[in-house]
Amino acid sequence: MHGYFKPGHRRLDAELVVDIVRALGVDQAGAIEWRHACAVIAGRMSAASIVEVATRLPPDSPDFVGRDTELSRLTTAAAGGCRVITGMPGAGKTQLALRAGHVLLRQGRYTALQLVVDLRGYTTGAQPADPAAVLDAFLRVLGVPGAQVQRLDLAGRAKAFRRLIAGKDALLLLDNALDEEQIAPLLPENESCLTLITSRRRFRGLPTVPLHVFTRSEAMQHLERVLGRSRVHAEPAAATDIAELCGRLPLDLALTAAHLRRKANWSLADHVARLRSFERDEGVRPAFTASKDNLPAALQRIFRLLSLHPGADFTSADAAALADIDADVAAGALDELSLEHLLECRTPGRYHFHDLFRIYATRLARDEDSETERRESLARLAGHYLRISCSATALSYPHDDTSRPRLPVPPAFDDPAKARTWLNTELPNLLALLPHDIPGYAQALSTTLDHHLNIQSRNTEAANLHSRALELAVEAGDPQGEIHALNAYATAVGQLGRYDEALSLFARAIDGARTGKHHSAEASGWYGVGEIHRAQSAYAKAEAGYVQALALARDMGRRPLELSILIGLADSHLMQGHHDEAETGFTDALKHAADLGHSAATVEAWYGLGLLSQLCGEFETARERYRQVVDIAGEAGHTAGQLKGLRGLGHSHLMLGHHDRAAEHYEHALSLARATDNQAAEASLLSHLGGLQRRQAQYRKAEISYQQARAIAQAVGDRNIHFEALYGLGRTAHSTGDLHQAILHHQTALDIAHELHQPTDEVRALDGLAHAHHALNHPELARQHWAQALQTLDHLGCTAAEEVTASAIRDNLRHLR
């Protein structure tokens, strides 16, 4: 044998050497070392040509959990063929393939032959396996002499392999595949053979089983399997934290669980503290790096810059802005990154990072891209968002006469509905840029989105945006920006029931507008003051504010604002019982709205007329008017108007005794509120639904609805709805005989109504307290509360406050004597 290595001699057949050393008793590991040594010495084998094929499946993992859906897709197919298991690094693709293989073998399938090979597509520090070398190994396992195999090229080996495996009940596992080019020659053509392929890349045209991170349940099952149920159940919150800190990525969770098992004397809380002390992607960084290194330099740059996007997901247009590249190039880049599972795409056209990948990409951006480049990238993204936002709001709200920026950009949309959809979809991303303090961005976004957020009742988001714009305008010494932000912020907090704060902000805006002679902004401020006082049932003060605003609006030629003021005045007349003036006002507003083509004002005017009919007891007419509201608002994409109309329909059907129809409209509105993430509307509708359930004596359901409304109202800071939920809980508790609880709820509701300066709501809470005390045989307390409620109604000049009437209170007082 030594002679084969001398100059001038033929180079030896490495496989002959391996056969000889095996015959001499060398084990499998030693034979592999001989093959590698011969290859290096002979100089005719690259690292890609060194391939080992196993003829039986490796052992199944004892820690395997879950993946029931994926396993079913892999193991219940009637015939063989090909299945590609794809997923991000660390998702557990190989473990799933092995589990599927073992399940199939236990079923008595594919027992004749198994071929398992690691194609090293994403193995750090190793070259991907050459498909010719893989076929070489397959053919030798199938009994083809080495000398014969070496005479065949790639096509010849593929043909020979398919001929030999034809008709065999065989299972092939092609693990860690790189691309289509690598696997294409390795695929059998017969249906009796099943080929399982694992890869980080999606292969077009092949049946695919996508594998995502663990569900929360699967992550907890894995921890229980490794650590034991008792240890996990002893600290469930810490166990959940561990799973989430690992991103529920199986590889990271397995590494962490192994450490937990070795440190049995540590509490799970100790491990949570440890995980929070270092970078979350530390354990899986090598696997991520292998995927990243397979990308061209330009694609790596895009991958890094995408991590700067502060939102939950992004589009190819966003990527184009971040990387300063053509939109088509960006779309191709996102598609390629998705194929490599470096990004996920669960909604067509929208992409996102897994948490650990975002951390990894962010570190790469910090290490490889300068701070200047990163800031310029975010500035481009902000400019991109502002341009489209201006185009979308201009098309959606042509009658918005506020100081929205007028950027010279071509229209981004040809349909107002598409424009509004874009605004609602992208709103979280638009707001997510605020903490980055991009010069001028918050102020421009505040003026751009002001009307949209108000019309869509996105009050919490509006308050956050406008408060930030106000801070920055004050810091920048921008008085005009400050005045606009004050008005916008005041409107938002007023919608949330923070009336005193809103009035203070409007007063600042009016003073600043007078000083700077910004009469348009002053008109907006006075209109806001009127709206706040109207919400507090202070109708004389409301009318005074409206009158001031009306004069300024007319002087400035702001017809849309003038129309809104007229509707506010008509509503004030309605609430004071001046029904003729209210009807005239709403009818005139309808005419003005028609002249302007102002759909939002048309909706408000019809809603006012519907409420007028409802308060007059004309419920059939009210229903028809509310139907107009729903139809017009739906056609115009006015979501807040649709919600008001559906709520009105629910009220009118409730008053007509059509409880099923009332529930149908409330639930329709509730689903719309949830679909548009309008939490304030959701809470309000839950409160109304609770009221219906209470009237139907479904007290447990009513209590749940009110409690849900209360929780949401507290979360978003809407004190009006908080009052409604407490009031409803008080009435429900009374109906179930829990009178002390009823008193607690009504007293808390009364405190809120008093703080909000809402006397009609005070009347309702006082009536609830009086009824509860009367039932507890506390006549003096009942008399005191009813007398106070009656005095308030008389002072307001009202005869009723929703389900509480002055005549009913007088009857109750007479019965106490």
Short mmCIF file of N, CA and C in Angstrom, two decimals, residues 116-220:
data_model
loop_
_atom_site.label_atom_id
_atom_site.label_comp_id
_atom_site.label_asym_id
_atom_site.label_seq_id
_atom_site.Cartn_x
_atom_site.Cartn_y
_atom_site.Cartn_z
N VAL A 116 -29.73 7.94 6.02
CA VAL A 116 -29.72 9.21 6.75
C VAL A 116 -28.39 9.92 6.47
N VAL A 117 -28.49 11.19 6.04
CA VAL A 117 -27.27 11.93 5.73
C VAL A 117 -27.43 13.38 6.17
N ASP A 118 -26.36 13.93 6.76
CA ASP A 118 -26.30 15.35 7.12
C ASP A 118 -25.69 16.09 5.94
N LEU A 119 -26.48 16.94 5.28
CA LEU A 119 -26.01 17.66 4.10
C LEU A 119 -25.23 18.92 4.46
N ARG A 120 -25.14 19.24 5.73
CA ARG A 120 -24.29 20.33 6.25
C ARG A 120 -24.58 21.68 5.58
N GLY A 121 -25.84 21.90 5.18
CA GLY A 121 -26.17 23.15 4.50
C GLY A 121 -25.90 24.39 5.34
N TYR A 122 -26.09 24.28 6.65
CA TYR A 122 -25.93 25.45 7.53
C TYR A 122 -25.06 25.10 8.74
N THR A 123 -24.07 24.24 8.54
CA THR A 123 -23.18 23.85 9.63
C THR A 123 -22.00 24.81 9.66
N THR A 124 -21.81 25.47 10.78
CA THR A 124 -20.72 26.43 10.92
C THR A 124 -19.38 25.75 10.75
N GLY A 125 -18.52 26.31 9.91
CA GLY A 125 -17.16 25.80 9.73
C GLY A 125 -17.05 24.59 8.84
N ALA A 126 -18.14 24.20 8.17
CA ALA A 126 -18.10 23.02 7.30
C ALA A 126 -18.69 23.37 5.95
N GLN A 127 -18.17 22.71 4.89
CA GLN A 127 -18.71 22.93 3.56
C GLN A 127 -19.95 22.06 3.36
N PRO A 128 -20.99 22.61 2.68
CA PRO A 128 -22.15 21.76 2.36
C PRO A 128 -21.74 20.53 1.56
N ALA A 129 -22.42 19.44 1.83
CA ALA A 129 -22.07 18.18 1.17
C ALA A 129 -22.33 18.26 -0.33
N ASP A 130 -21.36 17.75 -1.10
CA ASP A 130 -21.50 17.67 -2.56
C ASP A 130 -22.51 16.56 -2.88
N PRO A 131 -23.56 16.85 -3.66
CA PRO A 131 -24.55 15.80 -3.96
C PRO A 131 -23.93 14.59 -4.66
N ALA A 132 -22.87 14.80 -5.45
CA ALA A 132 -22.20 13.66 -6.08
C ALA A 132 -21.59 12.74 -5.02
N ALA A 133 -21.03 13.34 -3.97
CA ALA A 133 -20.45 12.53 -2.90
C ALA A 133 -21.53 11.81 -2.11
N VAL A 134 -22.68 12.46 -1.94
CA VAL A 134 -23.79 11.81 -1.23
C VAL A 134 -24.27 10.60 -2.03
N LEU A 135 -24.41 10.76 -3.33
CA LEU A 135 -24.84 9.65 -4.17
C LEU A 135 -23.79 8.54 -4.18
N ASP A 136 -22.51 8.92 -4.15
CA ASP A 136 -21.43 7.94 -4.04
C ASP A 136 -21.67 7.06 -2.82
N ALA A 137 -21.94 7.71 -1.69
CA ALA A 137 -22.15 6.96 -0.45
C ALA A 137 -23.42 6.11 -0.53
N PHE A 138 -24.53 6.68 -1.07
CA PHE A 138 -25.76 5.91 -1.22
C PHE A 138 -25.52 4.64 -2.05
N LEU A 139 -24.85 4.79 -3.19
CA LEU A 139 -24.64 3.66 -4.09
C LEU A 139 -23.79 2.57 -3.45
N ARG A 140 -22.79 2.97 -2.69
CA ARG A 140 -21.95 1.97 -2.02
C ARG A 140 -22.78 1.19 -0.99
N VAL A 141 -23.67 1.92 -0.25
CA VAL A 141 -24.54 1.24 0.71
C VAL A 141 -25.44 0.24 -0.01
N LEU A 142 -25.86 0.59 -1.23
CA LEU A 142 -26.74 -0.28 -2.00
C LEU A 142 -25.98 -1.37 -2.76
N GLY A 143 -24.65 -1.45 -2.52
CA GLY A 143 -23.88 -2.57 -3.06
C GLY A 143 -23.12 -2.31 -4.34
N VAL A 144 -23.06 -1.09 -4.82
CA VAL A 144 -22.32 -0.79 -6.05
C VAL A 144 -20.84 -0.66 -5.71
N PRO A 145 -19.95 -1.37 -6.38
CA PRO A 145 -18.52 -1.28 -6.10
C PRO A 145 -18.00 0.15 -6.27
N GLY A 146 -17.02 0.53 -5.45
CA GLY A 146 -16.47 1.88 -5.48
C GLY A 146 -15.90 2.25 -6.83
N ALA A 147 -15.20 1.32 -7.45
CA ALA A 147 -14.59 1.62 -8.74
C ALA A 147 -15.65 1.95 -9.79
N GLN A 148 -16.77 1.26 -9.72
CA GLN A 148 -17.85 1.51 -10.68
C GLN A 148 -18.49 2.87 -10.42
N VAL A 149 -18.66 3.22 -9.12
CA VAL A 149 -19.27 4.50 -8.78
C VAL A 149 -18.41 5.65 -9.30
N GLN A 150 -17.08 5.52 -9.15
CA GLN A 150 -16.20 6.62 -9.53
C GLN A 150 -16.22 6.92 -11.02
N ARG A 151 -16.63 5.95 -11.82
CA ARG A 151 -16.68 6.18 -13.26
C ARG A 151 -17.94 6.95 -13.68
N LEU A 152 -18.87 7.14 -12.75
CA LEU A 152 -20.14 7.82 -13.07
C LEU A 152 -20.08 9.29 -12.69
N ASP A 153 -20.62 10.14 -13.57
CA ASP A 153 -20.75 11.55 -13.20
C ASP A 153 -22.01 11.73 -12.35
N LEU A 154 -22.35 13.00 -12.02
CA LEU A 154 -23.49 13.26 -11.13
C LEU A 154 -24.79 12.70 -11.70
N ALA A 155 -25.04 12.96 -12.98
CA ALA A 155 -26.29 12.47 -13.59
C ALA A 155 -26.33 10.95 -13.60
N GLY A 156 -25.18 10.32 -13.90
CA GLY A 156 -25.13 8.86 -13.92
C GLY A 156 -25.37 8.27 -12.55
N ARG A 157 -24.81 8.91 -11.52
CA ARG A 157 -25.03 8.41 -10.15
C ARG A 157 -26.50 8.56 -9.74
N ALA A 158 -27.11 9.70 -10.09
CA ALA A 158 -28.51 9.91 -9.75
C ALA A 158 -29.40 8.86 -10.42
N LYS A 159 -29.11 8.57 -11.70
CA LYS A 159 -29.90 7.59 -12.44
C LYS A 159 -29.74 6.20 -11.82
N ALA A 160 -28.48 5.83 -11.47
CA ALA A 160 -28.23 4.53 -10.87
C ALA A 160 -28.92 4.40 -9.52
N PHE A 161 -28.87 5.47 -8.73
CA PHE A 161 -29.51 5.46 -7.40
C PHE A 161 -31.02 5.25 -7.54
N ARG A 162 -31.66 5.97 -8.45
CA ARG A 162 -33.10 5.86 -8.61
C ARG A 162 -33.50 4.47 -9.11
N ARG A 163 -32.65 3.89 -9.94
CA ARG A 163 -32.95 2.54 -10.45
C ARG A 163 -32.86 1.52 -9.31
N LEU A 164 -31.83 1.65 -8.46
CA LEU A 164 -31.63 0.66 -7.39
C LEU A 164 -32.67 0.77 -6.29
N ILE A 165 -33.15 2.00 -6.04
CA ILE A 165 -34.08 2.17 -4.92
C ILE A 165 -35.53 2.00 -5.34
N ALA A 166 -35.75 1.89 -6.65
CA ALA A 166 -37.12 1.76 -7.18
C ALA A 166 -37.80 0.55 -6.56
N GLY A 167 -39.01 0.75 -6.06
CA GLY A 167 -39.80 -0.32 -5.49
C GLY A 167 -39.46 -0.67 -4.06
N LYS A 168 -38.40 -0.08 -3.50
CA LYS A 168 -38.01 -0.40 -2.12
C LYS A 168 -38.88 0.40 -1.14
N ASP A 169 -39.16 -0.22 -0.03
CA ASP A 169 -39.89 0.42 1.06
C ASP A 169 -38.87 1.17 1.90
N ALA A 170 -38.43 2.35 1.41
CA ALA A 170 -37.27 3.02 1.98
C ALA A 170 -37.64 4.39 2.54
N LEU A 171 -36.89 4.79 3.56
CA LEU A 171 -37.02 6.11 4.17
C LEU A 171 -35.69 6.84 4.05
N LEU A 172 -35.71 8.00 3.43
CA LEU A 172 -34.52 8.84 3.31
C LEU A 172 -34.70 10.07 4.19
N LEU A 173 -33.69 10.39 4.96
CA LEU A 173 -33.68 11.63 5.74
C LEU A 173 -32.51 12.48 5.25
N LEU A 174 -32.83 13.53 4.52
CA LEU A 174 -31.83 14.47 4.03
C LEU A 174 -31.85 15.67 4.97
N ASP A 175 -30.97 15.66 5.92
CA ASP A 175 -30.99 16.63 7.01
C ASP A 175 -30.13 17.85 6.66
N ASN A 176 -30.62 19.05 7.06
CA ASN A 176 -29.83 20.27 6.97
C ASN A 176 -29.47 20.60 5.52
N ALA A 177 -30.49 20.59 4.65
CA ALA A 177 -30.25 20.85 3.22
C ALA A 177 -30.05 22.35 2.98
N LEU A 178 -29.23 22.64 1.97
CA LEU A 178 -28.90 24.02 1.65
C LEU A 178 -29.89 24.64 0.65
N ASP A 179 -30.07 23.97 -0.49
CA ASP A 179 -30.90 24.55 -1.54
C ASP A 179 -31.40 23.46 -2.48
N GLU A 180 -32.18 23.90 -3.47
CA GLU A 180 -32.76 22.95 -4.43
C GLU A 180 -31.67 22.23 -5.22
N GLU A 181 -30.62 22.93 -5.57
CA GLU A 181 -29.55 22.34 -6.38
C GLU A 181 -28.89 21.16 -5.65
N GLN A 182 -28.78 21.29 -4.34
CA GLN A 182 -28.14 20.22 -3.58
C GLN A 182 -29.01 18.96 -3.48
N ILE A 183 -30.32 19.15 -3.34
CA ILE A 183 -31.17 17.97 -3.09
C ILE A 183 -31.75 17.36 -4.35
N ALA A 184 -31.85 18.15 -5.44
CA ALA A 184 -32.53 17.64 -6.63
C ALA A 184 -32.01 16.28 -7.11
N PRO A 185 -30.66 16.05 -7.18
CA PRO A 185 -30.18 14.74 -7.66
C PRO A 185 -30.44 13.60 -6.68
N LEU A 186 -30.79 13.95 -5.42
CA LEU A 186 -30.90 12.92 -4.38
C LEU A 186 -32.32 12.39 -4.21
N LEU A 187 -33.28 12.95 -4.94
CA LEU A 187 -34.67 12.57 -4.72
C LEU A 187 -35.05 11.35 -5.54
N PRO A 188 -35.56 10.29 -4.89
CA PRO A 188 -36.07 9.13 -5.63
C PRO A 188 -37.31 9.51 -6.43
N GLU A 189 -37.65 8.68 -7.38
CA GLU A 189 -38.82 8.96 -8.21
C GLU A 189 -39.98 8.03 -7.90
N ASN A 190 -39.77 7.02 -7.08
CA ASN A 190 -40.84 6.06 -6.80
C ASN A 190 -41.62 6.48 -5.55
N GLU A 191 -42.92 6.20 -5.56
CA GLU A 191 -43.80 6.58 -4.46
C GLU A 191 -43.70 5.64 -3.27
N SER A 192 -42.99 4.52 -3.43
CA SER A 192 -42.86 3.61 -2.28
C SER A 192 -41.83 4.13 -1.29
N CYS A 193 -41.07 5.13 -1.68
CA CYS A 193 -40.01 5.68 -0.84
C CYS A 193 -40.46 7.03 -0.29
N LEU A 194 -40.21 7.27 1.00
CA LEU A 194 -40.51 8.56 1.62
C LEU A 194 -39.21 9.30 1.89
N THR A 195 -39.15 10.54 1.42
CA THR A 195 -37.97 11.38 1.66
C THR A 195 -38.36 12.53 2.56
N LEU A 196 -37.72 12.63 3.71
CA LEU A 196 -37.91 13.75 4.63
C LEU A 196 -36.69 14.66 4.51
N ILE A 197 -36.94 15.93 4.26
CA ILE A 197 -35.88 16.92 4.10
C ILE A 197 -36.06 17.97 5.18
N THR A 198 -34.99 18.34 5.85
CA THR A 198 -35.04 19.47 6.78
C THR A 198 -34.16 20.58 6.24
N SER A 199 -34.65 21.80 6.35
CA SER A 199 -33.87 22.94 5.86
C SER A 199 -34.38 24.22 6.47
N ARG A 200 -33.49 25.19 6.60
CA ARG A 200 -33.92 26.51 7.02
C ARG A 200 -34.57 27.26 5.86
N ARG A 201 -34.40 26.75 4.67
CA ARG A 201 -34.91 27.42 3.48
C ARG A 201 -36.17 26.73 2.98
N ARG A 202 -37.11 27.54 2.47
CA ARG A 202 -38.29 26.96 1.82
C ARG A 202 -37.94 26.59 0.39
N PHE A 203 -38.38 25.42 -0.06
CA PHE A 203 -38.15 24.95 -1.42
C PHE A 203 -39.45 25.03 -2.19
N ARG A 204 -39.47 25.88 -3.20
CA ARG A 204 -40.69 26.05 -3.98
C ARG A 204 -41.00 24.78 -4.76
N GLY A 205 -42.27 24.40 -4.78
CA GLY A 205 -42.70 23.26 -5.57
C GLY A 205 -42.69 21.94 -4.83
N LEU A 206 -42.16 21.93 -3.59
CA LEU A 206 -42.14 20.69 -2.81
C LEU A 206 -43.11 20.81 -1.64
N PRO A 207 -43.82 19.72 -1.29
CA PRO A 207 -44.73 19.77 -0.15
C PRO A 207 -43.96 20.16 1.11
N THR A 208 -44.49 21.13 1.84
CA THR A 208 -43.76 21.72 2.95
C THR A 208 -44.55 21.61 4.25
N VAL A 209 -43.85 21.29 5.32
CA VAL A 209 -44.41 21.30 6.67
C VAL A 209 -43.66 22.39 7.44
N PRO A 210 -44.24 23.59 7.58
CA PRO A 210 -43.53 24.66 8.30
C PRO A 210 -43.52 24.39 9.80
N LEU A 211 -42.41 24.69 10.42
CA LEU A 211 -42.26 24.46 11.85
C LEU A 211 -41.94 25.78 12.52
N HIS A 212 -42.79 26.18 13.46
CA HIS A 212 -42.60 27.45 14.17
C HIS A 212 -42.08 27.16 15.57
N VAL A 213 -41.93 28.20 16.35
CA VAL A 213 -41.50 28.02 17.73
C VAL A 213 -42.60 27.29 18.51
N PHE A 214 -42.25 26.82 19.70
CA PHE A 214 -43.22 26.14 20.54
C PHE A 214 -44.41 27.06 20.84
N THR A 215 -45.58 26.48 20.97
CA THR A 215 -46.69 27.21 21.59
C THR A 215 -46.36 27.34 23.08
N ARG A 216 -47.10 28.17 23.77
CA ARG A 216 -46.85 28.32 25.22
C ARG A 216 -47.04 26.99 25.93
N SER A 217 -48.07 26.24 25.52
CA SER A 217 -48.33 24.94 26.14
C SER A 217 -47.18 23.97 25.88
N GLU A 218 -46.67 23.93 24.64
CA GLU A 218 -45.57 23.03 24.31
C GLU A 218 -44.31 23.41 25.07
N ALA A 219 -44.05 24.71 25.22
CA ALA A 219 -42.87 25.15 25.95
C ALA A 219 -42.93 24.68 27.40
N MET A 220 -44.11 24.78 28.01
CA MET A 220 -44.25 24.34 29.40
C MET A 220 -44.14 22.82 29.49
#
